[in-house]
Amino acid sequence: MIKDINIKNFRCFKNTKVSGFGRINLIGGKNNSGKTSLLEALLIYELPKPQSIVELKKVRKESADIAKAMPERAWQNFFYNQEDAPPNSIQISGESDSGESRVIDLEISNSLNPEMADVLEDSQDSKKFIELISKNHSVISVLQMKVNSGNVELAKSAVVASPSGVLALGFADKRSEECLIPSFLRISNEDIAKQYDKARFEEKEKEVIKILQILDSTIEKIETFSMVEPTLYLKRKDEKRLPISLFGDAINRAAAITLNLINNNNHILLIDEVENGIHYTSQKKFWETLFRLSVELDTQIFATTHSLEMIKAFAEVGKKDENQELGAYFELARNPRDGNIVAIRRSFDLLDYDIQHNHAIRGE
């Protein structure tokens, strides 16, 4: 599990260290205090692959047409201090609870470093890159990624932007999509049905109906059908089955969170604005389920929130004896002297104390 992370020149972070992560971590703070950016840095740290960069551009809804029209600006939004001349390097480093350390360096270049040649040994990447450079584009922008542990280089990869689009070189996989749940996520009927079938194959589908019943106690059955496309159906007591898309955002989101947790092989889950759609009366039971599954499935959870009710429910579940050592609450705020973002860690006991005494806990 990730214990500490240090973020330099990434998004809104000039130089910020966050220490003391546990198995389940809730992150709060004012708007634009870096909550979502912290999740993104954690994604790159845990999965330092080109696909993570591509996924973050998609999550941020950054236009692919802009990258084609102005390749030299394709990576600008990843770097600190965009208004002025941004630094040309990002560094995300950290340490696990076992003492293992890792450093990820991201740098922009207008050409592919010769050291990347061995990455192109994969024939599919080679063909794509040869096709790209054969078009004689005068402008390309390369975001090069290196991963080191101590003095040992573990991996290197790159993402190339050109008038033809964005090309990821090396380590092509979709795991970054599986562990980051954006605030606006509404998973497609087909994807959620496939994820449910995967959970059912592993005999873990009971967890899905348990968490949906927290939000709607009348749901009694979940089924998948593939008459036109794979679709997940829910059935309430004494009612006909209906596709999950008709049950509202809260049910869809809760199912997506649970299925990503159950099917996740990355042992990390990142949830932006975890409170979205979940009524405050259901939040305590929701957290109880996440705490239990994080232990049973050996998965580290990081979630952000704006909701005081969600923080209170988190504190109430976390202060139980069996959960005391599992995690903490982190408040992100800007240092009034230099504007740099700092992280304030609160144990469950301290968080509960601050709540009981009406202390500010969301950056107020």
mmCIF file of C-alpha atoms in Angstrom:
data_model
loop_
_atom_site.group_PDB
_atom_site.id
_atom_site.type_symbol
_atom_site.label_atom_id
_atom_site.label_comp_id
_atom_site.label_asym_id
_atom_site.label_seq_id
_atom_site.Cartn_x
_atom_site.Cartn_y
_atom_site.Cartn_z
ATOM 1 C CA MET A 1 0.000 0.000 0.000
ATOM 2 C CA ILE A 2 1.039 3.586 -0.647
ATOM 3 C CA LYS A 3 2.164 5.252 2.592
ATOM 4 C CA ASP A 4 3.515 8.617 1.381
ATOM 5 C CA ILE A 5 3.516 10.573 -1.868
ATOM 6 C CA ASN A 6 5.476 13.682 -2.901
ATOM 7 C CA ILE A 7 4.200 15.657 -5.901
ATOM 8 C CA LYS A 8 6.265 18.274 -7.750
ATOM 9 C CA ASN A 9 5.090 20.502 -10.625
ATOM 10 C CA PHE A 10 1.938 18.460 -11.294
ATOM 11 C CA ARG A 11 -1.411 20.189 -11.882
ATOM 12 C CA CYS A 12 -1.916 22.561 -8.905
ATOM 13 C CA PHE A 13 0.932 21.068 -6.863
ATOM 14 C CA LYS A 14 4.226 22.950 -6.829
ATOM 15 C CA ASN A 15 5.761 20.748 -4.150
ATOM 16 C CA THR A 16 3.426 18.881 -1.798
ATOM 17 C CA LYS A 17 3.989 15.823 0.369
ATOM 18 C CA VAL A 18 1.140 13.777 1.826
ATOM 19 C CA SER A 19 2.094 11.280 4.523
ATOM 20 C CA GLY A 20 0.342 8.637 6.568
ATOM 21 C CA PHE A 21 -2.027 6.979 4.107
ATOM 22 C CA GLY A 22 -3.822 3.889 5.348
ATOM 23 C CA ARG A 23 -5.997 1.297 3.702
ATOM 24 C CA ILE A 24 -8.990 3.636 3.346
ATOM 25 C CA ASN A 25 -8.481 7.387 2.967
ATOM 26 C CA LEU A 26 -10.935 10.274 2.610
ATOM 27 C CA ILE A 27 -9.758 13.598 1.170
ATOM 28 C CA GLY A 28 -11.554 16.914 1.707
ATOM 29 C CA GLY A 29 -10.959 20.607 1.205
ATOM 30 C CA LYS A 30 -12.279 23.671 -0.596
ATOM 31 C CA ASN A 31 -12.862 23.806 -4.336
ATOM 32 C CA ASN A 32 -9.597 23.873 -6.315
ATOM 33 C CA SER A 33 -7.584 22.681 -3.329
ATOM 34 C CA GLY A 34 -6.198 19.720 -5.294
ATOM 35 C CA LYS A 35 -8.470 16.818 -4.320
ATOM 36 C CA THR A 36 -8.991 15.467 -7.843
ATOM 37 C CA SER A 37 -5.385 16.230 -8.794
ATOM 38 C CA LEU A 38 -4.184 14.158 -5.833
ATOM 39 C CA LEU A 39 -6.169 11.173 -7.143
ATOM 40 C CA GLU A 40 -4.585 11.703 -10.564
ATOM 41 C CA ALA A 41 -1.081 11.807 -9.082
ATOM 42 C CA LEU A 42 -1.836 8.586 -7.183
ATOM 43 C CA LEU A 43 -2.969 6.955 -10.433
ATOM 44 C CA ILE A 44 0.278 7.873 -12.196
ATOM 45 C CA TYR A 45 2.314 6.732 -9.205
ATOM 46 C CA GLU A 46 0.578 3.368 -8.916
ATOM 47 C CA LEU A 47 0.213 2.782 -12.689
ATOM 48 C CA PRO A 48 3.049 4.732 -14.375
ATOM 49 C CA LYS A 49 2.024 3.854 -17.926
ATOM 50 C CA PRO A 50 1.106 5.855 -21.053
ATOM 51 C CA GLN A 51 -2.494 4.661 -20.810
ATOM 52 C CA SER A 52 -2.817 6.451 -17.458
ATOM 53 C CA ILE A 53 -1.949 9.750 -19.192
ATOM 54 C CA VAL A 54 -4.448 9.041 -21.974
ATOM 55 C CA GLU A 55 -7.134 8.138 -19.416
ATOM 56 C CA LEU A 56 -6.570 11.354 -17.447
ATOM 57 C CA LYS A 57 -6.964 13.451 -20.601
ATOM 58 C CA LYS A 58 -10.229 11.618 -21.276
ATOM 59 C CA VAL A 59 -11.467 12.064 -17.690
ATOM 60 C CA ARG A 60 -10.684 15.789 -17.848
ATOM 61 C CA LYS A 61 -12.593 15.915 -21.149
ATOM 62 C CA GLU A 62 -9.632 17.513 -22.910
ATOM 63 C CA SER A 63 -10.442 17.789 -26.603
ATOM 64 C CA ALA A 64 -8.507 15.450 -28.902
ATOM 65 C CA ASP A 65 -8.894 18.060 -31.649
ATOM 66 C CA ILE A 66 -6.888 20.594 -29.630
ATOM 67 C CA ALA A 67 -4.036 18.099 -29.262
ATOM 68 C CA LYS A 68 -4.073 17.574 -33.028
ATOM 69 C CA ALA A 69 -4.205 21.277 -33.828
ATOM 70 C CA MET A 70 -1.583 22.281 -31.241
ATOM 71 C CA PRO A 71 0.506 19.216 -30.301
ATOM 72 C CA GLU A 72 2.986 21.427 -28.455
ATOM 73 C CA ARG A 73 0.229 22.192 -25.912
ATOM 74 C CA ALA A 74 -1.034 18.610 -25.502
ATOM 75 C CA TRP A 75 0.550 18.156 -22.053
ATOM 76 C CA GLN A 76 0.359 21.729 -20.755
ATOM 77 C CA ASN A 77 -2.539 21.052 -18.382
ATOM 78 C CA PHE A 78 -0.542 18.416 -16.518
ATOM 79 C CA PHE A 79 2.085 20.943 -15.424
ATOM 80 C CA TYR A 80 2.086 23.426 -12.571
ATOM 81 C CA ASN A 81 1.894 27.152 -13.306
ATOM 82 C CA GLN A 82 0.272 27.052 -16.730
ATOM 83 C CA GLU A 83 -0.185 30.821 -16.979
ATOM 84 C CA ASP A 84 3.554 31.481 -16.962
ATOM 85 C CA ALA A 85 6.268 29.366 -18.522
ATOM 86 C CA PRO A 86 5.565 25.961 -16.942
ATOM 87 C CA PRO A 87 8.418 23.729 -15.771
ATOM 88 C CA ASN A 88 9.293 20.997 -18.245
ATOM 89 C CA SER A 89 9.398 18.172 -15.715
ATOM 90 C CA ILE A 90 7.062 16.533 -13.224
ATOM 91 C CA GLN A 91 8.183 14.248 -10.434
ATOM 92 C CA ILE A 92 5.915 12.001 -8.382
ATOM 93 C CA SER A 93 7.681 9.935 -5.739
ATOM 94 C CA GLY A 94 6.552 7.879 -2.812
ATOM 95 C CA GLU A 95 7.012 4.985 -0.461
ATOM 96 C CA SER A 96 4.936 1.928 0.383
ATOM 97 C CA ASP A 97 4.186 0.583 3.839
ATOM 98 C CA SER A 98 6.775 -2.131 3.157
ATOM 99 C CA GLY A 99 9.512 0.510 2.659
ATOM 100 C CA GLU A 100 9.740 0.242 -1.132
ATOM 101 C CA SER A 101 10.239 3.586 -2.890
ATOM 102 C CA ARG A 102 9.554 4.712 -6.441
ATOM 103 C CA VAL A 103 10.186 7.866 -8.483
ATOM 104 C CA ILE A 104 8.258 8.739 -11.653
ATOM 105 C CA ASP A 105 9.689 11.496 -13.852
ATOM 106 C CA LEU A 106 7.696 13.084 -16.696
ATOM 107 C CA GLU A 107 9.416 15.359 -19.195
ATOM 108 C CA ILE A 108 8.362 17.097 -22.412
ATOM 109 C CA SER A 109 10.466 16.865 -25.548
ATOM 110 C CA ASN A 110 9.968 17.694 -29.241
ATOM 111 C CA SER A 111 11.547 14.401 -30.295
ATOM 112 C CA LEU A 112 11.622 10.827 -29.095
ATOM 113 C CA ASN A 113 14.618 10.111 -26.875
ATOM 114 C CA PRO A 114 16.930 7.438 -28.389
ATOM 115 C CA GLU A 115 16.659 5.597 -25.070
ATOM 116 C CA MET A 116 13.068 4.826 -26.004
ATOM 117 C CA ALA A 117 14.166 2.565 -28.829
ATOM 118 C CA ASP A 118 13.805 -0.620 -26.818
ATOM 119 C CA VAL A 119 10.211 0.320 -25.963
ATOM 120 C CA LEU A 120 9.457 0.118 -29.686
ATOM 121 C CA GLU A 121 10.479 -3.518 -29.856
ATOM 122 C CA ASP A 122 6.774 -4.286 -29.629
ATOM 123 C CA SER A 123 5.761 -4.646 -33.287
ATOM 124 C CA GLN A 124 2.405 -2.914 -32.890
ATOM 125 C CA ASP A 125 4.035 0.156 -31.340
ATOM 126 C CA SER A 126 6.750 0.112 -34.001
ATOM 127 C CA LYS A 127 4.257 0.099 -36.840
ATOM 128 C CA LYS A 128 2.216 2.900 -35.296
ATOM 129 C CA PHE A 129 5.259 5.080 -34.673
ATOM 130 C CA ILE A 130 6.741 4.474 -38.131
ATOM 131 C CA GLU A 131 3.384 5.401 -39.644
ATOM 132 C CA LEU A 132 3.330 8.544 -37.512
ATOM 133 C CA ILE A 133 6.788 9.830 -38.429
ATOM 134 C CA SER A 134 6.328 8.847 -42.098
ATOM 135 C CA LYS A 135 3.724 11.598 -42.355
ATOM 136 C CA ASN A 136 6.512 14.164 -41.894
ATOM 137 C CA HIS A 137 4.759 16.132 -39.188
ATOM 138 C CA SER A 138 6.814 19.229 -38.419
ATOM 139 C CA VAL A 139 5.458 19.425 -34.864
ATOM 140 C CA ILE A 140 5.300 16.598 -32.386
ATOM 141 C CA SER A 141 5.349 16.719 -28.611
ATOM 142 C CA VAL A 142 6.560 13.803 -26.537
ATOM 143 C CA LEU A 143 5.763 13.233 -22.883
ATOM 144 C CA GLN A 144 8.460 10.834 -21.698
ATOM 145 C CA MET A 145 8.010 8.783 -18.540
ATOM 146 C CA LYS A 146 10.735 7.105 -16.504
ATOM 147 C CA VAL A 147 10.254 4.939 -13.435
ATOM 148 C CA ASN A 148 13.122 4.430 -10.983
ATOM 149 C CA SER A 149 13.566 2.706 -7.658
ATOM 150 C CA GLY A 150 16.773 3.774 -5.944
ATOM 151 C CA ASN A 151 19.404 3.795 -8.686
ATOM 152 C CA VAL A 152 17.597 1.157 -10.734
ATOM 153 C CA GLU A 153 15.538 2.124 -13.785
ATOM 154 C CA LEU A 154 12.405 -0.008 -13.790
ATOM 155 C CA ALA A 155 10.701 1.180 -16.972
ATOM 156 C CA LYS A 156 10.413 3.929 -19.545
ATOM 157 C CA SER A 157 7.616 4.837 -21.916
ATOM 158 C CA ALA A 158 6.182 7.799 -23.819
ATOM 159 C CA VAL A 159 3.060 9.432 -25.178
ATOM 160 C CA VAL A 160 3.387 11.277 -28.496
ATOM 161 C CA ALA A 161 1.087 14.072 -29.682
ATOM 162 C CA SER A 162 1.017 15.062 -33.355
ATOM 163 C CA PRO A 163 -1.459 16.361 -35.945
ATOM 164 C CA SER A 164 -2.509 12.722 -36.348
ATOM 165 C CA GLY A 165 -3.517 12.393 -32.696
ATOM 166 C CA VAL A 166 -2.095 10.914 -29.495
ATOM 167 C CA LEU A 167 -0.055 7.706 -29.541
ATOM 168 C CA ALA A 168 0.926 5.771 -26.404
ATOM 169 C CA LEU A 169 4.172 3.804 -26.669
ATOM 170 C CA GLY A 170 4.740 0.834 -24.383
ATOM 171 C CA PHE A 171 2.785 -0.950 -21.652
ATOM 172 C CA ALA A 172 -0.568 -0.743 -23.402
ATOM 173 C CA ASP A 173 -3.293 -1.871 -21.026
ATOM 174 C CA LYS A 174 -6.617 -0.642 -19.687
ATOM 175 C CA ARG A 175 -6.008 -1.042 -15.971
ATOM 176 C CA SER A 176 -6.024 2.705 -15.351
ATOM 177 C CA GLU A 177 -9.672 2.771 -16.435
ATOM 178 C CA GLU A 178 -10.520 0.134 -13.834
ATOM 179 C CA CYS A 179 -9.240 1.933 -10.752
ATOM 180 C CA LEU A 180 -10.271 5.582 -11.320
ATOM 181 C CA ILE A 181 -13.956 6.473 -10.876
ATOM 182 C CA PRO A 182 -14.583 10.101 -11.933
ATOM 183 C CA SER A 183 -17.195 12.251 -10.213
ATOM 184 C CA PHE A 184 -19.444 12.200 -13.281
ATOM 185 C CA LEU A 185 -19.158 8.500 -14.112
ATOM 186 C CA ARG A 186 -22.207 6.770 -15.510
ATOM 187 C CA ILE A 187 -21.108 3.380 -16.747
ATOM 188 C CA SER A 188 -22.698 2.020 -19.936
ATOM 189 C CA ASN A 189 -25.277 -0.784 -19.846
ATOM 190 C CA GLU A 190 -22.902 -3.110 -21.674
ATOM 191 C CA ASP A 191 -19.884 -2.432 -19.459
ATOM 192 C CA ILE A 192 -21.763 -2.779 -16.192
ATOM 193 C CA ALA A 193 -23.354 -6.048 -17.374
ATOM 194 C CA LYS A 194 -19.950 -7.458 -18.317
ATOM 195 C CA GLN A 195 -18.479 -6.399 -14.978
ATOM 196 C CA TYR A 196 -21.366 -8.046 -13.131
ATOM 197 C CA ASP A 197 -20.900 -11.295 -15.079
ATOM 198 C CA LYS A 198 -17.216 -11.235 -14.169
ATOM 199 C CA ALA A 199 -18.102 -10.831 -10.488
ATOM 200 C CA ARG A 200 -20.668 -13.621 -10.807
ATOM 201 C CA PHE A 201 -18.067 -15.917 -12.369
ATOM 202 C CA GLU A 202 -15.835 -15.272 -9.345
ATOM 203 C CA GLU A 203 -18.861 -15.858 -7.053
ATOM 204 C CA LYS A 204 -18.690 -12.353 -5.613
ATOM 205 C CA GLU A 205 -21.951 -10.976 -7.006
ATOM 206 C CA LYS A 206 -23.707 -11.013 -3.608
ATOM 207 C CA GLU A 207 -21.727 -7.921 -2.619
ATOM 208 C CA VAL A 208 -23.387 -5.952 -5.434
ATOM 209 C CA ILE A 209 -26.939 -6.564 -4.309
ATOM 210 C CA LYS A 210 -25.949 -5.888 -0.688
ATOM 211 C CA ILE A 211 -24.731 -2.391 -1.484
ATOM 212 C CA LEU A 212 -27.667 -1.639 -3.798
ATOM 213 C CA GLN A 213 -30.071 -2.672 -1.036
ATOM 214 C CA ILE A 214 -28.432 -0.064 1.210
ATOM 215 C CA LEU A 215 -29.778 2.555 -1.213
ATOM 216 C CA ASP A 216 -33.031 0.779 -2.119
ATOM 217 C CA SER A 217 -34.172 -2.024 0.181
ATOM 218 C CA THR A 218 -36.863 -3.155 -2.291
ATOM 219 C CA ILE A 219 -34.307 -4.438 -4.833
ATOM 220 C CA GLU A 220 -34.353 -8.218 -4.569
ATOM 221 C CA LYS A 221 -32.708 -9.551 -7.716
ATOM 222 C CA ILE A 222 -29.994 -8.723 -10.285
ATOM 223 C CA GLU A 223 -29.790 -10.376 -13.709
ATOM 224 C CA THR A 224 -27.979 -9.861 -17.001
ATOM 225 C CA PHE A 225 -29.509 -10.411 -20.431
ATOM 226 C CA SER A 226 -27.962 -10.092 -23.907
ATOM 227 C CA MET A 227 -30.956 -9.903 -26.240
ATOM 228 C CA VAL A 228 -29.625 -6.820 -28.059
ATOM 229 C CA GLU A 229 -26.627 -5.809 -25.997
ATOM 230 C CA PRO A 230 -25.508 -7.052 -22.565
ATOM 231 C CA THR A 231 -27.661 -5.224 -20.003
ATOM 232 C CA LEU A 232 -27.947 -5.407 -16.238
ATOM 233 C CA TYR A 233 -31.514 -5.624 -14.923
ATOM 234 C CA LEU A 234 -32.781 -5.010 -11.394
ATOM 235 C CA LYS A 235 -36.032 -6.301 -9.958
ATOM 236 C CA ARG A 236 -37.945 -4.769 -7.079
ATOM 237 C CA LYS A 237 -40.353 -6.780 -5.007
ATOM 238 C CA ASP A 238 -43.667 -7.335 -6.849
ATOM 239 C CA GLU A 239 -42.436 -5.354 -9.883
ATOM 240 C CA LYS A 240 -41.111 -6.234 -13.307
ATOM 241 C CA ARG A 241 -37.385 -6.160 -13.936
ATOM 242 C CA LEU A 242 -35.973 -2.939 -15.376
ATOM 243 C CA PRO A 243 -32.530 -1.981 -16.766
ATOM 244 C CA ILE A 244 -30.253 -0.382 -14.177
ATOM 245 C CA SER A 245 -30.121 2.797 -16.275
ATOM 246 C CA LEU A 246 -33.695 3.545 -15.147
ATOM 247 C CA PHE A 247 -32.818 3.456 -11.448
ATOM 248 C CA GLY A 248 -31.005 6.790 -11.254
ATOM 249 C CA ASP A 249 -27.432 7.919 -10.794
ATOM 250 C CA ALA A 250 -26.983 6.709 -7.200
ATOM 251 C CA ILE A 251 -27.733 3.059 -8.012
ATOM 252 C CA ASN A 252 -25.588 3.141 -11.151
ATOM 253 C CA ARG A 253 -22.665 4.763 -9.311
ATOM 254 C CA ALA A 254 -22.873 2.445 -6.283
ATOM 255 C CA ALA A 255 -22.875 -0.567 -8.604
ATOM 256 C CA ALA A 256 -19.880 0.817 -10.510
ATOM 257 C CA ILE A 257 -17.900 1.436 -7.292
ATOM 258 C CA THR A 258 -18.664 -2.043 -5.947
ATOM 259 C CA LEU A 259 -17.903 -3.828 -9.206
ATOM 260 C CA ASN A 260 -14.644 -1.919 -9.683
ATOM 261 C CA LEU A 261 -13.681 -2.864 -6.145
ATOM 262 C CA ILE A 262 -14.601 -6.538 -6.587
ATOM 263 C CA ASN A 263 -13.010 -6.957 -10.031
ATOM 264 C CA ASN A 264 -9.998 -4.725 -9.377
ATOM 265 C CA ASN A 265 -6.640 -6.471 -9.727
ATOM 266 C CA ASN A 266 -4.674 -3.256 -9.088
ATOM 267 C CA HIS A 267 -5.298 -3.242 -5.313
ATOM 268 C CA ILE A 268 -6.100 0.469 -5.481
ATOM 269 C CA LEU A 269 -9.402 2.285 -6.063
ATOM 270 C CA LEU A 270 -9.679 6.057 -6.616
ATOM 271 C CA ILE A 271 -13.158 7.591 -6.232
ATOM 272 C CA ASP A 272 -13.777 11.264 -6.986
ATOM 273 C CA GLU A 273 -16.674 12.865 -5.045
ATOM 274 C CA VAL A 274 -17.707 9.622 -3.382
ATOM 275 C CA GLU A 275 -20.894 11.200 -1.992
ATOM 276 C CA ASN A 276 -22.510 11.799 -5.402
ATOM 277 C CA GLY A 277 -26.048 10.452 -5.448
ATOM 278 C CA ILE A 278 -25.832 8.716 -2.062
ATOM 279 C CA HIS A 279 -28.434 9.942 0.435
ATOM 280 C CA TYR A 280 -27.015 10.925 3.807
ATOM 281 C CA THR A 281 -29.115 8.286 5.582
ATOM 282 C CA SER A 282 -27.338 5.542 3.614
ATOM 283 C CA GLN A 283 -23.774 6.861 3.923
ATOM 284 C CA LYS A 284 -22.830 5.090 7.165
ATOM 285 C CA LYS A 285 -23.785 1.653 5.833
ATOM 286 C CA PHE A 286 -22.070 2.516 2.552
ATOM 287 C CA TRP A 287 -18.793 3.235 4.394
ATOM 288 C CA GLU A 288 -19.171 0.067 6.477
ATOM 289 C CA THR A 289 -19.269 -1.931 3.245
ATOM 290 C CA LEU A 290 -16.235 -0.142 1.774
ATOM 291 C CA PHE A 291 -14.214 -0.651 4.964
ATOM 292 C CA ARG A 292 -15.034 -4.355 5.038
ATOM 293 C CA LEU A 293 -14.374 -4.964 1.334
ATOM 294 C CA SER A 294 -11.110 -3.004 1.361
ATOM 295 C CA VAL A 295 -9.773 -5.468 3.939
ATOM 296 C CA GLU A 296 -11.280 -8.606 2.406
ATOM 297 C CA LEU A 297 -10.082 -7.712 -1.112
ATOM 298 C CA ASP A 298 -6.748 -6.205 -0.015
ATOM 299 C CA THR A 299 -7.480 -2.936 -1.805
ATOM 300 C CA GLN A 300 -6.398 0.573 -0.823
ATOM 301 C CA ILE A 301 -9.150 3.167 -1.286
ATOM 302 C CA PHE A 302 -8.730 6.906 -1.832
ATOM 303 C CA ALA A 303 -11.910 9.003 -2.067
ATOM 304 C CA THR A 304 -12.623 12.728 -2.250
ATOM 305 C CA THR A 305 -15.654 14.569 -0.900
ATOM 306 C CA HIS A 306 -17.268 17.988 -0.422
ATOM 307 C CA SER A 307 -19.937 16.608 1.902
ATOM 308 C CA LEU A 308 -19.916 17.202 5.646
ATOM 309 C CA GLU A 309 -22.413 14.361 6.075
ATOM 310 C CA MET A 310 -20.085 11.986 4.217
ATOM 311 C CA ILE A 311 -17.168 13.021 6.451
ATOM 312 C CA LYS A 312 -19.281 12.482 9.570
ATOM 313 C CA ALA A 313 -20.344 9.019 8.393
ATOM 314 C CA PHE A 314 -16.707 8.180 7.581
ATOM 315 C CA ALA A 315 -15.616 9.275 11.066
ATOM 316 C CA GLU A 316 -18.388 7.295 12.755
ATOM 317 C CA VAL A 317 -17.405 4.079 10.986
ATOM 318 C CA GLY A 318 -13.674 4.725 11.299
ATOM 319 C CA LYS A 319 -13.665 5.268 15.058
ATOM 320 C CA LYS A 320 -14.884 1.710 15.700
ATOM 321 C CA ASP A 321 -12.187 -0.382 17.361
ATOM 322 C CA GLU A 322 -11.761 -2.713 14.379
ATOM 323 C CA ASN A 323 -11.309 0.228 11.982
ATOM 324 C CA GLN A 324 -9.143 2.609 14.035
ATOM 325 C CA GLU A 325 -5.887 1.676 12.287
ATOM 326 C CA LEU A 326 -7.274 1.345 8.772
ATOM 327 C CA GLY A 327 -7.026 4.917 7.523
ATOM 328 C CA ALA A 328 -7.454 8.636 8.071
ATOM 329 C CA TYR A 329 -8.989 11.854 6.795
ATOM 330 C CA PHE A 330 -6.819 14.314 4.848
ATOM 331 C CA GLU A 331 -7.708 17.974 4.407
ATOM 332 C CA LEU A 332 -6.015 19.847 1.562
ATOM 333 C CA ALA A 333 -5.541 23.596 1.968
ATOM 334 C CA ARG A 334 -3.358 26.384 0.607
ATOM 335 C CA ASN A 335 -0.655 27.860 2.788
ATOM 336 C CA PRO A 336 -1.588 31.580 3.042
ATOM 337 C CA ARG A 337 2.078 32.594 2.994
ATOM 338 C CA ASP A 338 3.183 30.995 -0.270
ATOM 339 C CA GLY A 339 0.013 29.497 -1.805
ATOM 340 C CA ASN A 340 1.494 26.006 -1.786
ATOM 341 C CA ILE A 341 -0.929 23.159 -1.040
ATOM 342 C CA VAL A 342 -0.465 21.331 2.251
ATOM 343 C CA ALA A 343 -2.159 18.230 3.602
ATOM 344 C CA ILE A 344 -3.472 18.009 7.163
ATOM 345 C CA ARG A 345 -3.923 14.445 8.411
ATOM 346 C CA ARG A 346 -6.580 13.626 10.996
ATOM 347 C CA SER A 347 -6.846 10.227 12.638
ATOM 348 C CA PHE A 348 -10.370 8.947 13.232
ATOM 349 C CA ASP A 349 -10.241 10.006 16.889
ATOM 350 C CA LEU A 350 -9.093 13.527 16.034
ATOM 351 C CA LEU A 351 -11.612 13.819 13.208
ATOM 352 C CA ASP A 352 -14.424 12.736 15.529
ATOM 353 C CA TYR A 353 -13.249 15.247 18.162
ATOM 354 C CA ASP A 354 -13.227 18.090 15.632
ATOM 355 C CA ILE A 355 -16.705 17.156 14.412
ATOM 356 C CA GLN A 356 -18.112 16.977 17.943
ATOM 357 C CA HIS A 357 -16.665 20.430 18.745
ATOM 358 C CA ASN A 358 -17.789 21.989 15.431
ATOM 359 C CA HIS A 359 -14.242 22.668 14.256
ATOM 360 C CA ALA A 360 -13.691 23.451 10.574
ATOM 361 C CA ILE A 361 -12.733 20.291 8.695
ATOM 362 C CA ARG A 362 -13.308 21.135 5.017
ATOM 363 C CA GLY A 363 -10.884 23.995 4.549
ATOM 364 C CA GLU A 364 -13.237 26.608 5.994
#
